[in-house]
Amino acid sequence: MDERVRAGDADRACALADEGLRQAVSVMNAGGLLHFDAHFENVLTDGRRFYLTDFGQAVSSRFDLSEEERAFYRRHLTFDRTYTLTYMLNWLAGAFHGADWQGRRALVRGWAAGERPVGVPGGVAALLSRHSPLGAVLNDFYHELQSQSRKTPYPLEEIRQVAGRHSLPLE
């Protein structure tokens, strides 16, 4: 992704990444597997398809799970899709604006509130505008999880509400 963005092909690279990650996550999740760590360093591509690697944090519906673990699994069915979207938003905020974590969080929150992304190609701006409402929810969750309590619950209801309000697919 770095190379394509630096080469001026950001719109195409982002569209490919958005669709490729969506498809990879969809296929994996449909098979009952949740990855929980699907960031760019755990993705391989041949230029057409995306392949997820490093399944060290994965959980499967086929595992011998306790009732508590099954409930956790069900509650986190949207995690991989929202994580990949949010990771890409934050990566783009850093790549185009040099923003640190707090700056990225502020940029995503602003885009979610309707601010037009500036300093990025048109296709990237459209992607940022489209996905930032979910990204803002996830960034707030990560911030609270890291700075307040490791017991912060995954905001599934808020994710569903935001996705529904903005017609964003979670699968």
Short mmCIF file of N, CA and C in Angstrom, two decimals:
data_model
loop_
_atom_site.label_atom_id
_atom_site.label_comp_id
_atom_site.label_asym_id
_atom_site.label_seq_id
_atom_site.Cartn_x
_atom_site.Cartn_y
_atom_site.Cartn_z
N MET A 1 0.83 -1.19 0.00
CA MET A 1 0.00 0.00 0.00
C MET A 1 0.88 1.25 0.00
N ASP A 2 1.92 1.24 0.82
CA ASP A 2 2.85 2.38 0.86
C ASP A 2 3.36 2.74 -0.53
N GLU A 3 3.82 1.73 -1.25
CA GLU A 3 4.40 1.97 -2.57
C GLU A 3 3.39 2.58 -3.53
N ARG A 4 2.18 2.06 -3.51
CA ARG A 4 1.16 2.57 -4.44
C ARG A 4 0.76 4.00 -4.09
N VAL A 5 0.63 4.28 -2.80
CA VAL A 5 0.27 5.64 -2.39
C VAL A 5 1.38 6.60 -2.79
N ARG A 6 2.64 6.23 -2.52
CA ARG A 6 3.76 7.09 -2.90
C ARG A 6 3.87 7.27 -4.41
N ALA A 7 3.44 6.27 -5.16
CA ALA A 7 3.50 6.34 -6.63
C ALA A 7 2.33 7.12 -7.22
N GLY A 8 1.45 7.64 -6.36
CA GLY A 8 0.32 8.43 -6.85
C GLY A 8 -0.88 7.60 -7.27
N ASP A 9 -0.92 6.35 -6.86
CA ASP A 9 -2.02 5.45 -7.23
C ASP A 9 -2.89 5.14 -6.02
N ALA A 10 -3.08 6.13 -5.15
CA ALA A 10 -3.79 5.91 -3.89
C ALA A 10 -5.24 5.50 -4.09
N ASP A 11 -5.94 6.13 -5.03
CA ASP A 11 -7.36 5.78 -5.24
C ASP A 11 -7.51 4.30 -5.57
N ARG A 12 -6.72 3.84 -6.52
CA ARG A 12 -6.81 2.44 -6.93
C ARG A 12 -6.37 1.51 -5.80
N ALA A 13 -5.29 1.85 -5.12
CA ALA A 13 -4.79 1.02 -4.02
C ALA A 13 -5.82 0.91 -2.90
N CYS A 14 -6.45 2.02 -2.57
CA CYS A 14 -7.45 2.01 -1.49
C CYS A 14 -8.70 1.24 -1.88
N ALA A 15 -9.13 1.40 -3.11
CA ALA A 15 -10.30 0.65 -3.58
C ALA A 15 -10.00 -0.85 -3.56
N LEU A 16 -8.81 -1.22 -4.02
CA LEU A 16 -8.41 -2.62 -4.01
C LEU A 16 -8.32 -3.15 -2.58
N ALA A 17 -7.71 -2.38 -1.68
CA ALA A 17 -7.59 -2.81 -0.29
C ALA A 17 -8.95 -2.92 0.37
N ASP A 18 -9.82 -1.95 0.16
CA ASP A 18 -11.15 -1.97 0.76
C ASP A 18 -11.91 -3.22 0.33
N GLU A 19 -11.95 -3.47 -0.97
CA GLU A 19 -12.68 -4.63 -1.49
C GLU A 19 -11.98 -5.94 -1.15
N GLY A 20 -10.66 -5.97 -1.26
CA GLY A 20 -9.92 -7.19 -0.96
C GLY A 20 -10.04 -7.61 0.49
N LEU A 21 -9.94 -6.64 1.39
CA LEU A 21 -10.09 -6.95 2.82
C LEU A 21 -11.51 -7.38 3.13
N ARG A 22 -12.49 -6.70 2.53
CA ARG A 22 -13.89 -7.08 2.76
C ARG A 22 -14.12 -8.53 2.33
N GLN A 23 -13.63 -8.88 1.15
CA GLN A 23 -13.81 -10.25 0.66
C GLN A 23 -13.08 -11.27 1.52
N ALA A 24 -11.84 -10.99 1.87
CA ALA A 24 -11.06 -11.93 2.68
C ALA A 24 -11.72 -12.16 4.04
N VAL A 25 -12.16 -11.09 4.66
CA VAL A 25 -12.83 -11.20 5.96
C VAL A 25 -14.16 -11.93 5.82
N SER A 26 -14.90 -11.61 4.78
CA SER A 26 -16.20 -12.24 4.56
C SER A 26 -16.07 -13.76 4.40
N VAL A 27 -15.13 -14.19 3.58
CA VAL A 27 -14.92 -15.63 3.37
C VAL A 27 -14.49 -16.30 4.67
N MET A 28 -13.55 -15.69 5.37
CA MET A 28 -13.05 -16.25 6.62
C MET A 28 -14.17 -16.33 7.66
N ASN A 29 -14.90 -15.24 7.83
CA ASN A 29 -15.98 -15.22 8.82
C ASN A 29 -17.09 -16.19 8.46
N ALA A 30 -17.41 -16.32 7.17
CA ALA A 30 -18.45 -17.26 6.74
C ALA A 30 -18.06 -18.70 7.09
N GLY A 31 -16.77 -18.97 7.18
CA GLY A 31 -16.29 -20.29 7.58
C GLY A 31 -16.22 -20.46 9.08
N GLY A 32 -16.70 -19.46 9.83
CA GLY A 32 -16.74 -19.57 11.29
C GLY A 32 -15.48 -19.13 11.99
N LEU A 33 -14.59 -18.43 11.29
CA LEU A 33 -13.32 -18.01 11.88
C LEU A 33 -13.27 -16.50 12.05
N LEU A 34 -12.91 -16.07 13.24
CA LEU A 34 -12.67 -14.65 13.53
C LEU A 34 -11.16 -14.48 13.74
N HIS A 35 -10.56 -13.53 13.08
CA HIS A 35 -9.10 -13.35 13.08
C HIS A 35 -8.61 -12.53 14.27
N PHE A 36 -9.21 -11.38 14.50
CA PHE A 36 -8.89 -10.44 15.59
C PHE A 36 -7.56 -9.70 15.43
N ASP A 37 -6.87 -9.83 14.30
CA ASP A 37 -5.60 -9.12 14.12
C ASP A 37 -5.31 -8.89 12.64
N ALA A 38 -6.33 -8.52 11.88
CA ALA A 38 -6.21 -8.42 10.41
C ALA A 38 -5.75 -7.03 9.98
N HIS A 39 -4.55 -6.65 10.41
CA HIS A 39 -3.96 -5.38 9.97
C HIS A 39 -3.06 -5.64 8.77
N PHE A 40 -2.56 -4.58 8.15
CA PHE A 40 -1.82 -4.70 6.90
C PHE A 40 -0.60 -5.62 6.98
N GLU A 41 0.05 -5.68 8.13
CA GLU A 41 1.23 -6.54 8.25
C GLU A 41 0.85 -8.02 8.27
N ASN A 42 -0.42 -8.33 8.44
CA ASN A 42 -0.90 -9.71 8.44
C ASN A 42 -1.70 -10.03 7.18
N VAL A 43 -1.44 -9.29 6.12
CA VAL A 43 -2.14 -9.48 4.85
C VAL A 43 -1.11 -9.66 3.74
N LEU A 44 -1.34 -10.64 2.91
CA LEU A 44 -0.56 -10.83 1.69
C LEU A 44 -1.49 -10.62 0.51
N THR A 45 -0.94 -10.16 -0.61
CA THR A 45 -1.75 -10.01 -1.81
C THR A 45 -0.93 -10.36 -3.04
N ASP A 46 -1.62 -10.88 -4.03
CA ASP A 46 -0.98 -11.14 -5.32
C ASP A 46 -1.36 -10.04 -6.31
N GLY A 47 -1.95 -8.98 -5.80
CA GLY A 47 -2.40 -7.87 -6.64
C GLY A 47 -3.86 -7.98 -7.03
N ARG A 48 -4.43 -9.15 -6.82
CA ARG A 48 -5.85 -9.36 -7.13
C ARG A 48 -6.64 -9.77 -5.89
N ARG A 49 -6.08 -10.66 -5.10
CA ARG A 49 -6.75 -11.16 -3.90
C ARG A 49 -5.92 -10.84 -2.67
N PHE A 50 -6.62 -10.78 -1.55
CA PHE A 50 -5.97 -10.55 -0.27
C PHE A 50 -6.07 -11.84 0.55
N TYR A 51 -4.97 -12.16 1.22
CA TYR A 51 -4.91 -13.37 2.03
C TYR A 51 -4.47 -12.97 3.43
N LEU A 52 -5.21 -13.42 4.43
CA LEU A 52 -4.87 -13.12 5.81
C LEU A 52 -3.88 -14.16 6.33
N THR A 53 -2.95 -13.70 7.16
CA THR A 53 -1.94 -14.56 7.76
C THR A 53 -1.95 -14.37 9.27
N ASP A 54 -1.12 -15.10 9.98
CA ASP A 54 -0.93 -14.98 11.43
C ASP A 54 -2.25 -15.11 12.18
N PHE A 55 -2.64 -16.34 12.41
CA PHE A 55 -3.90 -16.63 13.07
C PHE A 55 -3.74 -16.87 14.57
N GLY A 56 -2.73 -16.26 15.17
CA GLY A 56 -2.44 -16.46 16.59
C GLY A 56 -3.52 -15.99 17.54
N GLN A 57 -4.36 -15.05 17.12
CA GLN A 57 -5.43 -14.56 17.99
C GLN A 57 -6.81 -15.03 17.53
N ALA A 58 -6.84 -15.91 16.55
CA ALA A 58 -8.11 -16.33 15.95
C ALA A 58 -8.92 -17.23 16.89
N VAL A 59 -10.22 -17.20 16.65
CA VAL A 59 -11.14 -18.11 17.34
C VAL A 59 -12.12 -18.62 16.28
N SER A 60 -12.51 -19.86 16.43
CA SER A 60 -13.40 -20.47 15.45
C SER A 60 -14.63 -21.02 16.15
N SER A 61 -15.75 -20.96 15.46
CA SER A 61 -16.97 -21.57 15.99
C SER A 61 -16.82 -23.09 16.06
N ARG A 62 -15.81 -23.62 15.40
CA ARG A 62 -15.57 -25.07 15.41
C ARG A 62 -14.70 -25.50 16.59
N PHE A 63 -14.13 -24.54 17.31
CA PHE A 63 -13.35 -24.87 18.50
C PHE A 63 -14.30 -25.38 19.57
N ASP A 64 -13.77 -26.11 20.53
CA ASP A 64 -14.54 -26.57 21.68
C ASP A 64 -14.63 -25.40 22.67
N LEU A 65 -15.68 -24.59 22.51
CA LEU A 65 -15.82 -23.36 23.28
C LEU A 65 -16.79 -23.54 24.44
N SER A 66 -16.49 -22.87 25.55
CA SER A 66 -17.43 -22.83 26.67
C SER A 66 -18.59 -21.93 26.27
N GLU A 67 -19.64 -21.91 27.05
CA GLU A 67 -20.78 -21.03 26.75
C GLU A 67 -20.35 -19.56 26.75
N GLU A 68 -19.49 -19.20 27.69
CA GLU A 68 -18.98 -17.82 27.75
C GLU A 68 -18.17 -17.49 26.49
N GLU A 69 -17.37 -18.42 26.03
CA GLU A 69 -16.58 -18.21 24.81
C GLU A 69 -17.48 -18.14 23.57
N ARG A 70 -18.53 -18.95 23.55
CA ARG A 70 -19.47 -18.89 22.42
C ARG A 70 -20.18 -17.53 22.40
N ALA A 71 -20.54 -17.01 23.58
CA ALA A 71 -21.18 -15.69 23.65
C ALA A 71 -20.20 -14.61 23.17
N PHE A 72 -18.94 -14.72 23.57
CA PHE A 72 -17.91 -13.78 23.10
C PHE A 72 -17.80 -13.85 21.58
N TYR A 73 -17.75 -15.04 21.04
CA TYR A 73 -17.66 -15.24 19.59
C TYR A 73 -18.83 -14.55 18.89
N ARG A 74 -20.04 -14.81 19.34
CA ARG A 74 -21.23 -14.22 18.71
C ARG A 74 -21.21 -12.69 18.79
N ARG A 75 -20.78 -12.17 19.92
CA ARG A 75 -20.76 -10.71 20.11
C ARG A 75 -19.74 -10.03 19.20
N HIS A 76 -18.73 -10.74 18.77
CA HIS A 76 -17.64 -10.15 18.00
C HIS A 76 -17.66 -10.52 16.51
N LEU A 77 -18.78 -10.95 16.00
CA LEU A 77 -18.87 -11.34 14.59
C LEU A 77 -18.54 -10.20 13.63
N THR A 78 -18.73 -8.96 14.06
CA THR A 78 -18.43 -7.81 13.20
C THR A 78 -17.01 -7.28 13.40
N PHE A 79 -16.27 -7.85 14.33
CA PHE A 79 -14.98 -7.27 14.70
C PHE A 79 -14.01 -7.17 13.53
N ASP A 80 -13.81 -8.25 12.80
CA ASP A 80 -12.80 -8.23 11.73
C ASP A 80 -13.10 -7.17 10.68
N ARG A 81 -14.36 -7.05 10.28
CA ARG A 81 -14.71 -6.06 9.26
C ARG A 81 -14.49 -4.64 9.79
N THR A 82 -14.94 -4.37 10.99
CA THR A 82 -14.77 -3.02 11.53
C THR A 82 -13.30 -2.73 11.83
N TYR A 83 -12.57 -3.74 12.25
CA TYR A 83 -11.14 -3.55 12.53
C TYR A 83 -10.38 -3.21 11.25
N THR A 84 -10.63 -3.95 10.17
CA THR A 84 -9.91 -3.67 8.93
C THR A 84 -10.25 -2.29 8.38
N LEU A 85 -11.52 -1.90 8.48
CA LEU A 85 -11.90 -0.55 8.04
C LEU A 85 -11.20 0.52 8.85
N THR A 86 -11.22 0.35 10.16
CA THR A 86 -10.63 1.35 11.05
C THR A 86 -9.12 1.40 10.89
N TYR A 87 -8.51 0.25 10.74
CA TYR A 87 -7.06 0.22 10.52
C TYR A 87 -6.70 1.00 9.25
N MET A 88 -7.46 0.77 8.19
CA MET A 88 -7.18 1.46 6.93
C MET A 88 -7.39 2.97 7.09
N LEU A 89 -8.46 3.40 7.76
CA LEU A 89 -8.70 4.83 7.98
C LEU A 89 -7.53 5.46 8.73
N ASN A 90 -7.13 4.81 9.81
CA ASN A 90 -6.03 5.35 10.62
C ASN A 90 -4.72 5.36 9.85
N TRP A 91 -4.49 4.32 9.06
CA TRP A 91 -3.28 4.26 8.24
C TRP A 91 -3.27 5.41 7.24
N LEU A 92 -4.39 5.64 6.58
CA LEU A 92 -4.49 6.73 5.60
C LEU A 92 -4.30 8.09 6.26
N ALA A 93 -4.87 8.27 7.46
CA ALA A 93 -4.69 9.54 8.18
C ALA A 93 -3.22 9.78 8.47
N GLY A 94 -2.50 8.73 8.81
CA GLY A 94 -1.07 8.85 9.04
C GLY A 94 -0.29 9.06 7.75
N ALA A 95 -0.65 8.32 6.71
CA ALA A 95 0.08 8.40 5.43
C ALA A 95 -0.05 9.77 4.78
N PHE A 96 -1.25 10.34 4.83
CA PHE A 96 -1.47 11.61 4.13
C PHE A 96 -1.29 12.84 5.02
N HIS A 97 -1.43 12.67 6.33
CA HIS A 97 -1.36 13.83 7.22
C HIS A 97 -0.25 13.73 8.27
N GLY A 98 0.45 12.59 8.30
CA GLY A 98 1.53 12.44 9.26
C GLY A 98 1.05 12.46 10.70
N ALA A 99 -0.21 12.17 10.90
CA ALA A 99 -0.80 12.29 12.23
C ALA A 99 -0.38 11.14 13.14
N ASP A 100 -0.18 11.47 14.42
CA ASP A 100 0.05 10.44 15.43
C ASP A 100 -1.31 9.84 15.81
N TRP A 101 -1.32 8.94 16.80
CA TRP A 101 -2.56 8.25 17.18
C TRP A 101 -3.68 9.24 17.52
N GLN A 102 -3.40 10.22 18.37
CA GLN A 102 -4.45 11.17 18.76
C GLN A 102 -4.89 12.02 17.57
N GLY A 103 -3.94 12.39 16.73
CA GLY A 103 -4.29 13.16 15.53
C GLY A 103 -5.14 12.36 14.57
N ARG A 104 -4.81 11.09 14.42
CA ARG A 104 -5.60 10.21 13.54
C ARG A 104 -7.02 10.08 14.08
N ARG A 105 -7.11 9.88 15.37
CA ARG A 105 -8.43 9.76 16.01
C ARG A 105 -9.25 11.02 15.78
N ALA A 106 -8.62 12.18 15.92
CA ALA A 106 -9.32 13.45 15.71
C ALA A 106 -9.74 13.61 14.25
N LEU A 107 -8.86 13.25 13.31
CA LEU A 107 -9.22 13.34 11.90
C LEU A 107 -10.42 12.44 11.58
N VAL A 108 -10.38 11.20 12.03
CA VAL A 108 -11.48 10.26 11.76
C VAL A 108 -12.77 10.78 12.38
N ARG A 109 -12.68 11.30 13.58
CA ARG A 109 -13.88 11.85 14.24
C ARG A 109 -14.43 13.02 13.43
N GLY A 110 -13.56 13.89 12.94
CA GLY A 110 -14.00 15.02 12.12
C GLY A 110 -14.67 14.57 10.84
N TRP A 111 -14.07 13.59 10.16
CA TRP A 111 -14.66 13.07 8.93
C TRP A 111 -16.02 12.45 9.22
N ALA A 112 -16.13 11.76 10.34
CA ALA A 112 -17.41 11.14 10.72
C ALA A 112 -18.47 12.20 10.98
N ALA A 113 -18.04 13.38 11.44
CA ALA A 113 -18.97 14.48 11.71
C ALA A 113 -19.31 15.27 10.45
N GLY A 114 -18.74 14.88 9.32
CA GLY A 114 -19.09 15.53 8.06
C GLY A 114 -18.03 16.42 7.46
N GLU A 115 -16.88 16.58 8.13
CA GLU A 115 -15.80 17.37 7.53
C GLU A 115 -15.28 16.65 6.29
N ARG A 116 -15.03 17.39 5.25
CA ARG A 116 -14.51 16.81 4.00
C ARG A 116 -13.02 16.54 4.15
N PRO A 117 -12.58 15.30 3.88
CA PRO A 117 -11.14 15.03 3.93
C PRO A 117 -10.40 15.88 2.89
N VAL A 118 -9.34 16.52 3.32
CA VAL A 118 -8.54 17.36 2.41
C VAL A 118 -7.15 16.75 2.27
N GLY A 119 -6.48 17.14 1.19
CA GLY A 119 -5.12 16.68 0.98
C GLY A 119 -5.01 15.23 0.55
N VAL A 120 -6.12 14.67 0.05
CA VAL A 120 -6.13 13.28 -0.41
C VAL A 120 -6.85 13.22 -1.76
N PRO A 121 -6.54 12.22 -2.58
CA PRO A 121 -7.26 12.07 -3.86
C PRO A 121 -8.75 11.83 -3.63
N GLY A 122 -9.54 12.08 -4.66
CA GLY A 122 -11.00 11.98 -4.56
C GLY A 122 -11.53 10.64 -4.10
N GLY A 123 -10.99 9.55 -4.64
CA GLY A 123 -11.45 8.22 -4.24
C GLY A 123 -11.12 7.92 -2.79
N VAL A 124 -9.96 8.36 -2.34
CA VAL A 124 -9.57 8.18 -0.94
C VAL A 124 -10.49 9.01 -0.05
N ALA A 125 -10.78 10.24 -0.45
CA ALA A 125 -11.69 11.10 0.33
C ALA A 125 -13.06 10.44 0.46
N ALA A 126 -13.55 9.86 -0.62
CA ALA A 126 -14.86 9.18 -0.58
C ALA A 126 -14.83 8.00 0.38
N LEU A 127 -13.75 7.22 0.34
CA LEU A 127 -13.61 6.09 1.25
C LEU A 127 -13.56 6.56 2.70
N LEU A 128 -12.77 7.60 2.97
CA LEU A 128 -12.66 8.14 4.32
C LEU A 128 -14.01 8.64 4.82
N SER A 129 -14.72 9.36 3.98
CA SER A 129 -16.04 9.88 4.37
C SER A 129 -17.03 8.75 4.62
N ARG A 130 -17.00 7.75 3.76
CA ARG A 130 -17.96 6.64 3.86
C ARG A 130 -17.74 5.82 5.13
N HIS A 131 -16.49 5.48 5.43
CA HIS A 131 -16.21 4.55 6.52
C HIS A 131 -15.91 5.21 7.87
N SER A 132 -15.70 6.51 7.89
CA SER A 132 -15.29 7.16 9.14
C SER A 132 -16.32 7.08 10.27
N PRO A 133 -17.63 7.03 10.01
CA PRO A 133 -18.54 6.87 11.16
C PRO A 133 -18.26 5.60 11.97
N LEU A 134 -18.01 4.48 11.29
CA LEU A 134 -17.65 3.26 12.02
C LEU A 134 -16.26 3.39 12.64
N GLY A 135 -15.34 4.00 11.91
CA GLY A 135 -13.99 4.17 12.43
C GLY A 135 -13.96 4.99 13.71
N ALA A 136 -14.80 6.01 13.79
CA ALA A 136 -14.85 6.83 15.01
C ALA A 136 -15.31 6.00 16.20
N VAL A 137 -16.30 5.15 15.99
CA VAL A 137 -16.79 4.27 17.07
C VAL A 137 -15.67 3.34 17.53
N LEU A 138 -15.00 2.72 16.57
CA LEU A 138 -13.93 1.78 16.92
C LEU A 138 -12.74 2.48 17.55
N ASN A 139 -12.36 3.66 17.05
CA ASN A 139 -11.26 4.39 17.67
C ASN A 139 -11.58 4.75 19.11
N ASP A 140 -12.81 5.16 19.38
CA ASP A 140 -13.20 5.46 20.77
C ASP A 140 -13.12 4.21 21.63
N PHE A 141 -13.56 3.09 21.08
CA PHE A 141 -13.47 1.81 21.80
C PHE A 141 -12.01 1.48 22.11
N TYR A 142 -11.12 1.57 21.12
CA TYR A 142 -9.71 1.26 21.34
C TYR A 142 -9.10 2.20 22.38
N HIS A 143 -9.46 3.48 22.28
CA HIS A 143 -8.92 4.45 23.24
C HIS A 143 -9.34 4.09 24.66
N GLU A 144 -10.62 3.80 24.84
CA GLU A 144 -11.10 3.44 26.17
C GLU A 144 -10.48 2.13 26.65
N LEU A 145 -10.37 1.16 25.77
CA LEU A 145 -9.78 -0.13 26.11
C LEU A 145 -8.33 0.03 26.57
N GLN A 146 -7.58 0.90 25.89
CA GLN A 146 -6.17 1.08 26.20
C GLN A 146 -5.91 2.04 27.36
N SER A 147 -6.77 3.03 27.54
CA SER A 147 -6.48 4.06 28.54
C SER A 147 -7.36 4.00 29.78
N GLN A 148 -8.49 3.30 29.71
CA GLN A 148 -9.41 3.31 30.85
C GLN A 148 -9.55 1.93 31.49
N SER A 149 -10.03 0.96 30.69
CA SER A 149 -10.28 -0.36 31.27
C SER A 149 -10.14 -1.44 30.21
N ARG A 150 -9.37 -2.48 30.54
CA ARG A 150 -9.24 -3.63 29.65
C ARG A 150 -10.55 -4.41 29.57
N LYS A 151 -11.51 -4.06 30.41
CA LYS A 151 -12.82 -4.73 30.41
C LYS A 151 -13.86 -3.97 29.61
N THR A 152 -13.43 -2.96 28.87
CA THR A 152 -14.35 -2.19 28.04
C THR A 152 -15.05 -3.13 27.06
N PRO A 153 -16.37 -3.14 27.06
CA PRO A 153 -17.08 -4.06 26.15
C PRO A 153 -17.03 -3.58 24.70
N TYR A 154 -16.98 -4.53 23.80
CA TYR A 154 -17.04 -4.25 22.38
C TYR A 154 -18.38 -3.57 22.09
N PRO A 155 -18.39 -2.42 21.40
CA PRO A 155 -19.62 -1.62 21.23
C PRO A 155 -20.52 -2.12 20.09
N LEU A 156 -20.94 -3.37 20.17
CA LEU A 156 -21.70 -3.98 19.09
C LEU A 156 -22.97 -3.23 18.75
N GLU A 157 -23.74 -2.83 19.75
CA GLU A 157 -25.00 -2.14 19.47
C GLU A 157 -24.75 -0.81 18.77
N GLU A 158 -23.76 -0.06 19.24
CA GLU A 158 -23.44 1.22 18.59
C GLU A 158 -22.95 0.99 17.16
N ILE A 159 -22.16 -0.03 16.96
CA ILE A 159 -21.67 -0.37 15.62
C ILE A 159 -22.85 -0.65 14.70
N ARG A 160 -23.78 -1.46 15.16
CA ARG A 160 -24.96 -1.78 14.34
C ARG A 160 -25.78 -0.53 14.03
N GLN A 161 -25.96 0.33 15.03
CA GLN A 161 -26.73 1.56 14.81
C GLN A 161 -26.04 2.46 13.78
N VAL A 162 -24.76 2.67 13.93
CA VAL A 162 -24.01 3.54 13.01
C VAL A 162 -24.01 2.92 11.61
N ALA A 163 -23.78 1.63 11.53
CA ALA A 163 -23.77 0.96 10.22
C ALA A 163 -25.14 1.09 9.55
N GLY A 164 -26.20 0.91 10.31
CA GLY A 164 -27.54 1.04 9.75
C GLY A 164 -27.85 2.46 9.32
N ARG A 165 -27.48 3.43 10.14
CA ARG A 165 -27.74 4.84 9.84
C ARG A 165 -27.00 5.30 8.58
N HIS A 166 -25.83 4.73 8.33
CA HIS A 166 -25.01 5.16 7.19
C HIS A 166 -24.98 4.12 6.06
N SER A 167 -25.83 3.12 6.15
CA SER A 167 -25.92 2.06 5.13
C SER A 167 -24.55 1.42 4.85
N LEU A 168 -23.85 1.08 5.92
CA LEU A 168 -22.53 0.46 5.81
C LEU A 168 -22.64 -1.04 6.07
N PRO A 169 -22.21 -1.86 5.14
CA PRO A 169 -22.27 -3.31 5.35
C PRO A 169 -21.24 -3.76 6.38
N LEU A 170 -21.64 -4.69 7.22
CA LEU A 170 -20.74 -5.23 8.23
C LEU A 170 -20.21 -6.60 7.83
N GLU A 171 -20.65 -7.10 6.71
CA GLU A 171 -20.20 -8.43 6.27
C GLU A 171 -19.61 -8.37 4.89
#
